[in-house]
Coordinates of C-alpha atoms in Angstrom, one line a residue:
X1 CA -31.3 -49.8 109.3
X2 CA -32.1 -53.5 109.3
X3 CA -30.4 -55.9 111.8
X4 CA -30.7 -59.7 111.2
X5 CA -29.3 -62.7 113.0
X6 CA -28.8 -65.8 111.1
X7 CA -26.5 -68.8 110.5
X8 CA -23.0 -68.1 109.3
X9 CA -22.1 -69.7 105.9
X10 CA -18.9 -70.2 104.0
X11 CA -20.0 -67.5 101.6
X12 CA -19.6 -65.0 104.5
X13 CA -15.9 -65.9 104.9
X14 CA -14.3 -62.8 103.3
X15 CA -16.7 -60.5 105.2
X16 CA -16.1 -62.4 108.4
X17 CA -12.3 -62.0 108.2
X18 CA -12.6 -58.3 107.5
X19 CA -14.7 -57.9 110.7
X20 CA -12.2 -60.0 112.7
X21 CA -9.3 -57.9 111.6
X22 CA -11.1 -54.7 112.6
X23 CA -12.1 -56.2 115.9
X24 CA -8.6 -57.5 116.7
X25 CA -6.2 -55.1 115.1
X26 CA -3.3 -56.5 117.1
X27 CA -4.0 -60.0 115.6
X28 CA -4.5 -59.0 112.0
X29 CA -2.3 -61.9 110.7
X30 CA -3.8 -64.5 113.0
X31 CA -7.3 -65.0 111.5
X32 CA -9.4 -68.0 110.9
X33 CA -8.5 -70.2 107.9
X34 CA -11.2 -70.8 105.4
X35 CA -10.9 -74.5 106.0
X36 CA -11.8 -73.9 109.7
X37 CA -15.0 -72.1 108.8
X38 CA -15.9 -74.7 106.2
X39 CA -15.6 -77.5 108.8
X40 CA -17.5 -75.6 111.6
X41 CA -20.4 -74.7 109.3
X42 CA -20.4 -78.4 108.1
X43 CA -20.3 -80.2 111.4
X44 CA -22.4 -77.8 113.5
X45 CA -24.2 -75.2 111.3
X46 CA -26.5 -74.1 114.1
X47 CA -23.6 -73.1 116.3
X48 CA -22.1 -70.6 113.8
X49 CA -24.0 -67.4 114.0
X50 CA -23.7 -63.9 112.5
X51 CA -25.4 -60.6 112.8
X52 CA -25.9 -58.5 109.7
X53 CA -26.6 -54.8 109.5
X54 CA -28.2 -53.8 106.2
X55 CA -27.0 -57.1 104.8
X56 CA -23.4 -56.6 105.9
X57 CA -21.8 -59.0 108.4
X58 CA -21.2 -57.0 111.6
X59 CA -20.6 -59.6 114.3
X60 CA -20.2 -63.4 114.6
X61 CA -19.8 -66.2 117.1
X62 CA -18.5 -69.7 116.7
X63 CA -19.3 -72.7 118.9
X64 CA -18.9 -76.4 119.2
X65 CA -20.5 -79.0 121.5
X66 CA -18.2 -81.0 123.7
X67 CA -18.6 -83.8 126.3
X68 CA -17.2 -81.6 129.0
X69 CA -16.2 -84.3 131.5
X70 CA -13.4 -85.3 129.0
X71 CA -11.7 -81.9 129.5
X72 CA -12.8 -80.6 132.8
X73 CA -12.1 -77.1 134.1
X74 CA -8.4 -77.2 133.5
X75 CA -7.9 -77.1 129.8
X76 CA -6.3 -75.0 127.1
X77 CA -7.9 -73.6 123.9
X78 CA -5.9 -76.0 121.8
X79 CA -7.1 -79.0 123.8
X80 CA -10.8 -78.0 123.8
X81 CA -10.7 -77.4 120.0
X82 CA -8.5 -80.3 119.1
X83 CA -5.8 -77.9 117.9
X84 CA -8.4 -76.1 115.9
X85 CA -9.5 -79.3 114.0
X86 CA -12.7 -79.3 116.0
X87 CA -12.6 -83.1 116.2
X88 CA -13.6 -82.5 119.9
X89 CA -17.1 -81.6 118.7
X90 CA -19.9 -84.2 118.8
X91 CA -23.6 -83.7 118.7
X92 CA -24.3 -85.9 121.7
X93 CA -22.1 -83.8 124.1
X94 CA -23.5 -81.8 127.0
X95 CA -21.9 -78.4 126.9
X96 CA -22.0 -75.6 124.3
X97 CA -18.4 -74.3 124.1
X98 CA -17.9 -70.8 122.7
X99 CA -14.7 -70.6 120.7
X100 CA -15.0 -67.2 119.2
X101 CA -17.0 -64.0 119.2
X102 CA -16.3 -60.6 117.8
X103 CA -18.2 -57.4 116.8
X104 CA -17.2 -54.8 114.2
X105 CA -16.2 -51.7 116.3
X106 CA -18.4 -49.6 113.9
X107 CA -21.5 -51.3 115.2
X108 CA -20.7 -51.9 118.9
X109 CA -23.3 -49.3 120.0
X110 CA -26.0 -51.6 118.7
X111 CA -25.3 -54.3 121.3
X112 CA -24.8 -57.0 118.7
X113 CA -22.8 -59.0 121.2
X114 CA -25.8 -59.4 123.4
X115 CA -27.8 -60.6 120.5
X116 CA -25.2 -63.3 119.8
X117 CA -25.2 -64.4 123.5
X118 CA -29.0 -64.5 123.5
X119 CA -28.9 -66.7 120.4
X120 CA -26.3 -69.0 122.0
X121 CA -28.5 -69.3 125.1
X122 CA -31.6 -70.1 123.0
X123 CA -29.6 -72.7 121.2
X124 CA -28.3 -74.2 124.4
X125 CA -31.9 -74.5 125.7
X126 CA -33.2 -75.9 122.4
X127 CA -30.5 -78.6 122.3
X128 CA -31.0 -79.4 126.0
X129 CA -27.4 -78.7 126.8
X130 CA -26.2 -78.4 130.4
X131 CA -24.5 -75.0 130.0
X132 CA -22.5 -72.6 127.9
X133 CA -18.8 -72.5 128.7
X134 CA -16.2 -70.0 127.4
X135 CA -12.6 -69.2 128.0
X136 CA -12.7 -65.5 128.2
X137 CA -9.7 -63.2 127.5
X138 CA -9.0 -60.3 129.9
X139 CA -7.4 -57.9 127.5
X140 CA -7.0 -55.0 129.9
X141 CA -5.1 -57.1 132.4
X142 CA -1.7 -56.1 131.0
X143 CA -2.3 -52.5 132.3
X144 CA -2.6 -53.8 135.9
X145 CA -0.3 -56.9 135.9
X146 CA 2.4 -55.2 138.0
X147 CA 0.0 -54.4 140.8
X148 CA -2.8 -57.0 140.6
X149 CA -2.8 -60.8 140.4
X150 CA -5.4 -62.2 137.8
X151 CA -7.6 -63.1 140.8
X152 CA -7.5 -59.6 142.2
X153 CA -8.1 -58.1 138.7
X154 CA -11.2 -60.3 138.3
X155 CA -12.6 -59.2 141.7
X156 CA -12.2 -55.6 140.8
X157 CA -13.9 -56.1 137.5
X158 CA -16.8 -57.8 139.2
X159 CA -17.1 -54.9 141.6
X160 CA -17.0 -52.6 138.6
X161 CA -13.9 -50.8 139.8
X162 CA -12.1 -51.8 136.6
X163 CA -13.6 -52.1 133.1
X164 CA -12.5 -55.0 130.9
X165 CA -14.2 -55.1 127.5
X166 CA -14.5 -58.9 127.5
X167 CA -15.0 -59.9 131.2
X168 CA -17.3 -57.0 132.0
X169 CA -19.5 -58.0 129.0
X170 CA -19.6 -61.6 130.0
X171 CA -20.5 -60.8 133.5
X172 CA -23.3 -58.6 132.3
X173 CA -24.7 -61.5 130.3
X174 CA -25.0 -63.7 133.4
X175 CA -21.8 -65.7 133.0
X176 CA -20.1 -66.7 136.2
X177 CA -16.4 -67.2 136.7
X178 CA -15.3 -70.7 137.4
X179 CA -11.5 -70.4 137.6
X180 CA -8.5 -68.8 136.1
X181 CA -6.9 -70.7 133.2
X182 CA -3.1 -70.4 132.8
X183 CA -1.6 -70.5 129.3
X184 CA -5.0 -70.9 127.8
X185 CA -4.1 -69.0 124.7
X186 CA -0.3 -68.6 124.4
X187 CA 0.6 -65.4 122.7
X188 CA -2.3 -63.4 124.2
X189 CA 0.0 -60.7 125.6
X190 CA -2.8 -58.4 126.5
X191 CA -4.2 -61.0 128.9
X192 CA -0.7 -62.2 129.8
X193 CA -1.7 -65.7 128.6
X194 CA -4.5 -65.8 131.3
X195 CA -8.2 -66.5 130.6
X196 CA -11.2 -66.7 132.8
X197 CA -13.3 -69.9 132.5
X198 CA -16.9 -68.7 132.5
X199 CA -20.2 -70.6 132.6
X200 CA -23.9 -69.8 131.9
X201 CA -26.1 -72.6 133.3
X202 CA -29.2 -73.8 131.5
X203 CA -31.9 -73.9 134.2
X204 CA -34.2 -75.9 131.8
X205 CA -31.6 -78.6 131.4
X206 CA -32.9 -82.1 131.8
X207 CA -30.4 -84.9 132.1
X208 CA -30.8 -87.2 129.2
X209 CA -30.8 -91.0 129.6
X210 CA -28.0 -93.0 128.2
X211 CA -25.6 -90.1 127.9
X212 CA -22.1 -90.2 129.3
X213 CA -22.6 -88.2 132.5
X214 CA -20.1 -90.1 134.6
X215 CA -17.9 -91.0 131.7
X216 CA -18.3 -94.8 132.3
X217 CA -19.3 -96.7 129.2
X218 CA -20.4 -100.4 129.3
X219 CA -19.3 -102.6 126.4
X220 CA -20.9 -105.9 125.6
X221 CA -18.9 -108.2 123.3
X222 CA -20.4 -111.3 121.7
X223 CA -18.1 -114.3 121.2
X224 CA -20.3 -115.8 118.4
X225 CA -20.5 -119.6 117.9
X226 CA -20.6 -120.5 114.2
X227 CA -23.7 -122.8 113.7
X228 CA -26.0 -123.7 110.9
X229 CA -29.4 -121.9 110.7
X230 CA -32.5 -123.3 109.1
X231 CA -33.5 -119.8 107.8
X232 CA -33.0 -116.1 108.4
X233 CA -35.5 -116.0 111.2
X234 CA -33.4 -118.5 113.2
X235 CA -30.4 -116.2 112.7
X236 CA -32.4 -113.2 113.9
X237 CA -33.5 -115.2 117.0
X238 CA -29.8 -115.8 117.9
X239 CA -28.9 -112.2 117.4
X240 CA -31.9 -111.0 119.4
X241 CA -30.9 -113.4 122.3
X242 CA -27.6 -111.7 122.7
X243 CA -29.0 -108.2 122.3
X244 CA -31.6 -108.9 124.9
X245 CA -29.0 -110.2 127.4
X246 CA -26.7 -107.2 126.9
X247 CA -29.6 -104.8 127.3
X248 CA -30.6 -106.4 130.6
X249 CA -27.1 -105.7 131.8
X250 CA -27.5 -102.0 130.7
X251 CA -24.8 -102.2 128.1
X252 CA -24.2 -99.1 126.0
X253 CA -22.7 -101.1 123.1
X254 CA -23.1 -104.6 121.7
X255 CA -20.5 -105.8 119.2
X256 CA -20.8 -108.8 117.0
X257 CA -17.8 -110.3 115.1
X258 CA -16.7 -109.9 111.5
X259 CA -18.8 -111.8 108.9
X260 CA -20.9 -113.3 111.7
X261 CA -23.7 -114.0 109.2
X262 CA -21.6 -116.4 107.1
X263 CA -23.5 -119.5 108.4
X264 CA -26.2 -118.3 106.0
X265 CA -23.8 -119.2 103.1
X266 CA -24.6 -122.9 103.5
X267 CA -27.4 -122.9 100.8
X268 CA -24.9 -121.5 98.3
X269 CA -22.1 -123.9 98.8
X270 CA -22.5 -125.3 95.3
X271 CA -21.4 -121.9 93.9
X272 CA -18.0 -120.4 93.7
X273 CA -16.7 -118.5 96.7
X274 CA -17.4 -115.1 95.1
X275 CA -20.8 -116.1 93.8
X276 CA -21.9 -117.4 97.1
X277 CA -20.7 -114.2 98.9
X278 CA -22.7 -112.1 96.4
X279 CA -25.8 -114.2 97.2
X280 CA -25.2 -113.6 100.9
X281 CA -24.8 -109.8 100.2
X282 CA -28.4 -109.7 99.0
X283 CA -29.5 -110.3 102.6
X284 CA -27.4 -107.5 104.1
X285 CA -29.9 -104.7 103.8
X286 CA -32.6 -106.9 105.5
X287 CA -30.2 -107.9 108.3
X288 CA -29.1 -104.3 108.8
X289 CA -32.7 -103.0 109.1
X290 CA -33.7 -105.8 111.5
X291 CA -30.8 -105.3 113.8
X292 CA -31.4 -101.6 113.8
X293 CA -34.9 -102.4 115.1
X294 CA -33.3 -104.3 117.9
X295 CA -31.0 -101.4 118.7
X296 CA -34.0 -99.1 119.1
X297 CA -36.3 -101.5 120.9
X298 CA -33.6 -102.7 123.3
X299 CA -32.1 -99.2 123.7
X300 CA -28.5 -100.2 123.0
X301 CA -26.0 -99.2 120.3
X302 CA -25.1 -102.2 118.1
X303 CA -22.0 -102.8 116.0
X304 CA -23.3 -105.4 113.6
X305 CA -20.0 -107.1 113.1
X306 CA -19.5 -107.0 109.4
X307 CA -21.3 -108.4 106.3
X308 CA -20.7 -108.5 102.6
X309 CA -22.2 -105.7 100.6
X310 CA -22.4 -105.4 96.8
X311 CA -22.4 -102.0 95.1
X312 CA -21.9 -101.3 91.4
X313 CA -20.5 -104.8 90.9
X314 CA -18.0 -104.4 93.7
X315 CA -18.0 -106.5 96.9
X316 CA -17.2 -104.8 100.2
X317 CA -16.8 -106.0 103.8
X318 CA -19.0 -103.5 105.6
X319 CA -19.9 -102.9 109.3
X320 CA -22.9 -101.0 110.5
X321 CA -23.1 -98.9 113.6
X322 CA -26.8 -99.0 114.6
X323 CA -27.5 -96.3 117.1
X324 CA -30.2 -96.7 119.7
X325 CA -31.9 -93.6 118.4
X326 CA -32.3 -95.1 114.9
X327 CA -29.4 -93.4 113.2
X328 CA -27.3 -95.7 111.0
X329 CA -23.6 -95.3 110.2
X330 CA -21.4 -97.6 108.2
X331 CA -17.7 -98.4 107.8
X332 CA -16.1 -100.3 104.9
X333 CA -13.1 -102.4 105.7
X334 CA -10.0 -100.5 104.3
X335 CA -7.4 -103.2 104.2
X336 CA -8.5 -106.4 102.4
X337 CA -6.6 -109.6 103.2
X338 CA -5.0 -111.6 100.4
X339 CA -7.6 -114.4 100.9
X340 CA -10.5 -111.9 100.7
X341 CA -9.1 -110.7 97.4
X342 CA -8.3 -114.2 96.1
X343 CA -11.6 -115.9 96.9
X344 CA -14.2 -113.1 97.0
X345 CA -12.6 -110.3 95.0
X346 CA -13.4 -107.9 97.7
X347 CA -12.5 -104.2 97.4
X348 CA -11.3 -101.9 100.2
X349 CA -13.3 -98.9 101.4
X350 CA -12.0 -95.3 101.3
X351 CA -13.5 -93.4 104.2
X352 CA -11.7 -93.0 107.5
X353 CA -13.6 -91.2 110.3
X354 CA -14.8 -91.3 113.9
X355 CA -18.4 -91.7 114.8
X356 CA -20.4 -89.6 117.2
X357 CA -22.4 -91.6 119.7
X358 CA -24.3 -90.8 122.8
X359 CA -21.3 -92.1 124.7
X360 CA -18.7 -90.1 122.9
X361 CA -16.5 -90.5 119.8
X362 CA -15.7 -94.0 118.8
X363 CA -13.6 -95.6 116.0
X364 CA -14.5 -98.7 114.0
X365 CA -12.1 -100.9 112.0
X366 CA -12.4 -104.5 110.8
X367 CA -9.9 -107.2 111.6
X368 CA -6.9 -106.7 109.3
X369 CA -7.3 -103.0 109.6
X370 CA -6.0 -102.9 113.1
X371 CA -2.6 -104.2 112.0
X372 CA -2.0 -100.9 110.3
X373 CA -1.1 -98.4 113.0
X374 CA -1.7 -95.3 110.9
X375 CA -5.4 -95.9 110.7
X376 CA -6.2 -95.9 114.4
X377 CA -3.8 -93.0 114.9
X378 CA -5.8 -90.9 112.5
X379 CA -8.9 -91.8 114.4
X380 CA -7.3 -90.9 117.7
X381 CA -6.3 -87.5 116.3
X382 CA -10.0 -87.1 115.4
X383 CA -11.0 -87.6 119.0
X384 CA -11.6 -91.4 119.3
X385 CA -11.8 -92.8 122.8
X386 CA -12.9 -96.4 122.1
X387 CA -11.9 -98.4 119.1
X388 CA -14.1 -101.4 118.2
X389 CA -12.6 -104.2 116.1
X390 CA -14.8 -107.0 114.9
X391 CA -12.6 -109.8 113.5
X392 CA -12.7 -113.3 112.0
X393 CA -9.6 -115.5 112.4
X394 CA -9.3 -119.2 111.6
X395 CA -6.0 -120.0 113.4
X396 CA -4.3 -119.0 116.6
X397 CA -1.5 -117.2 114.9
X398 CA -4.0 -115.1 112.9
X399 CA -5.8 -114.2 116.1
X400 CA -2.5 -113.4 117.8
X401 CA -1.7 -110.8 115.1
X402 CA -5.1 -109.1 115.7
X403 CA -4.8 -109.3 119.5
X404 CA -1.3 -107.9 119.9
X405 CA -1.9 -105.2 117.3
X406 CA -5.1 -104.2 119.1
X407 CA -3.3 -104.0 122.4
X408 CA -0.6 -101.9 120.9
X409 CA -3.2 -99.5 119.4
X410 CA -4.7 -99.0 122.9
X411 CA -1.3 -98.0 124.4
X412 CA -0.1 -95.8 121.6
X413 CA -3.4 -94.0 121.1
X414 CA -4.4 -93.6 124.7
X415 CA -7.7 -95.3 124.1
X416 CA -9.7 -98.5 124.8
X417 CA -9.8 -101.2 122.2
X418 CA -12.5 -103.9 122.1
X419 CA -12.2 -107.0 119.9
X420 CA -14.7 -109.8 119.3
X421 CA -14.6 -112.7 116.9
X422 CA -16.3 -116.0 115.9
X423 CA -15.5 -119.3 117.5
X424 CA -16.2 -123.0 116.7
X425 CA -16.5 -124.9 113.4
X426 CA -18.7 -124.5 110.4
X427 CA -18.5 -127.7 108.3
X428 CA -20.1 -127.5 104.9
X429 CA -19.3 -123.8 104.2
X430 CA -16.3 -123.1 102.0
X431 CA -13.5 -121.1 103.7
X432 CA -15.5 -120.8 106.9
X433 CA -14.8 -124.2 108.4
X434 CA -12.7 -123.4 111.5
X435 CA -12.5 -120.4 113.8
X436 CA -10.3 -119.2 116.6
X437 CA -11.3 -116.4 118.9
X438 CA -11.1 -114.7 122.2
X439 CA -12.9 -111.4 122.9
X440 CA -11.0 -108.8 124.9
X441 CA -10.9 -105.2 125.9
X442 CA -7.4 -103.6 126.1
X443 CA -6.4 -100.4 127.9
X444 CA -3.4 -98.1 128.0
X445 CA -0.6 -99.2 130.3
X446 CA -0.4 -96.9 133.3
X447 CA -1.2 -96.8 137.0
X448 CA -4.9 -96.1 136.5
X449 CA -5.4 -99.2 134.4
X450 CA -4.9 -103.0 134.9
X451 CA -1.2 -103.9 135.2
X452 CA -1.4 -106.2 132.2
X453 CA -3.4 -103.5 130.2
X454 CA -6.3 -106.0 129.8
X455 CA -9.6 -104.8 131.2
X456 CA -11.4 -108.1 130.5
X457 CA -11.2 -111.1 128.3
X458 CA -13.4 -114.1 127.5
X459 CA -12.5 -117.8 127.5
X460 CA -11.0 -118.8 124.2
X461 CA -13.1 -120.7 121.7
X462 CA -16.3 -120.7 123.8
X463 CA -19.6 -119.1 123.0
X464 CA -20.1 -116.4 125.6
X465 CA -20.4 -112.7 126.3
X466 CA -17.9 -110.3 127.7
X467 CA -19.3 -107.2 129.6
X468 CA -16.8 -104.5 130.6
X469 CA -17.0 -101.0 132.0
X470 CA -14.5 -98.4 130.7
X471 CA -14.0 -95.0 132.3
X472 CA -13.3 -92.3 129.8
X473 CA -12.1 -89.9 132.5
X474 CA -9.1 -92.1 133.1
X475 CA -8.0 -91.4 129.5
X476 CA -8.1 -87.7 130.1
X477 CA -6.1 -88.1 133.3
X478 CA -3.6 -90.2 131.4
X479 CA -3.3 -87.7 128.6
X480 CA -2.3 -84.9 131.0
X481 CA -0.6 -86.7 133.9
X482 CA 0.5 -90.2 132.6
X483 CA 3.9 -91.6 133.2
X484 CA 4.3 -91.3 129.5
X485 CA 2.1 -89.3 127.1
X486 CA 2.3 -90.8 123.7
X487 CA -0.2 -88.6 122.0
X488 CA 1.2 -85.2 123.2
X489 CA 4.9 -86.2 123.2
X490 CA 5.0 -87.0 119.5
X491 CA 7.7 -85.2 117.5
X492 CA 5.4 -83.4 115.2
X493 CA 8.4 -81.3 114.0
X494 CA 9.9 -84.5 112.5
X495 CA 6.9 -86.6 111.4
X496 CA 3.1 -86.6 111.0
X497 CA 0.4 -89.1 110.0
X498 CA -1.9 -87.3 107.7
X499 CA -5.2 -88.3 106.1
X500 CA -5.2 -87.5 102.4
X501 CA -8.2 -85.7 101.0
X502 CA -10.1 -87.6 98.4

């Protein structure tokens, strides 16, 4: 007999479901969908583990990483898994959360469950995560529910006066009970909808700098003055100045406005609008790499506004998220304005997704995008807590559209929304001559937030920075106990906003 522990793959799906049905005969029709396994093995392959016996899948465990402060000790299975979308997972979280484990009854004498737990513990230590947390069923409780409360039942299991196949096993693997969870997994009649929140602490855990331990994130917004630059180095000096300032104030993010590099269009003013923008696009890669160096050296995540980008003859309006660890993400503006189409022939992007950062999940849209409520709603359903909106508006009425829509997105999606734009005049550059802007950070509208739902705002049309702290724990409190709860009170039985698969 040969026993092997390895990563679970999508090719194991049929065998996995067979084992699950044997392990939970009372739940034969409630098994994992193939799309669930596909997503888990895609977003967190190391967390999906199986044990094979002579090449046959005999046991498996599924896990995600969460930023535990966002959920706390009083949560449900649906909440911690994002209704089984696993949008609650992100690699920069601090807790390994176990969402499933089962062993083929045929092989339970081999202690395969212990092997899976040992593998989870090793992974927790390897990733420098604070702990492993699980919501454990108590499947034998229904036999004692008329005579014992869940608390009394747990005490008797701990004293080994009662055997429970799940709780006894977890206790033997050094997991400690934290609390009883009510309605954790509705429909679990054996446990009477109860679960025990259990934790194994990683004694080797070392708190990592710049991670969201207290859930407070500092945002730095640049209200960028349009000015002529003699060359690219002069442009970089101005960018570096703001990054340096924000870093001194310990900002977690710095955001520049949409098309903030368009002063570099000046040498191409003799060309048509599209030709000049294509010339500017040739600088985008160099600018991206340089600002990424700033993000690393100044230890701050930078949202590099947006810049034109040419690919296969198409011109896009693209924003880069430059992480302080050197990782680079990008977002292409989805909704292109009539003027962008008319003068530059720009094309809209096609990817909508949240980004994992060391401060949690964020969303990124560009200017006009925020005027379409479906887009931020999809991001919110994917776990977004902060939405960044770099914009470029020439008139006050254009700015008003962006501002009011951004404020609405904060309320309806229970998130923070930060906006930043360019200010001043830029004579001698076609279509970039005047600007109107006012950076701001908007909040939901409830008792824990400012009464006007504005966390901070800059002086209009003045070059300056805006530095604001936002507390992500307040969003969690709002979601569960707010005067209104727009995310959870939606009538999903009547309507949904769904992202189409490409």
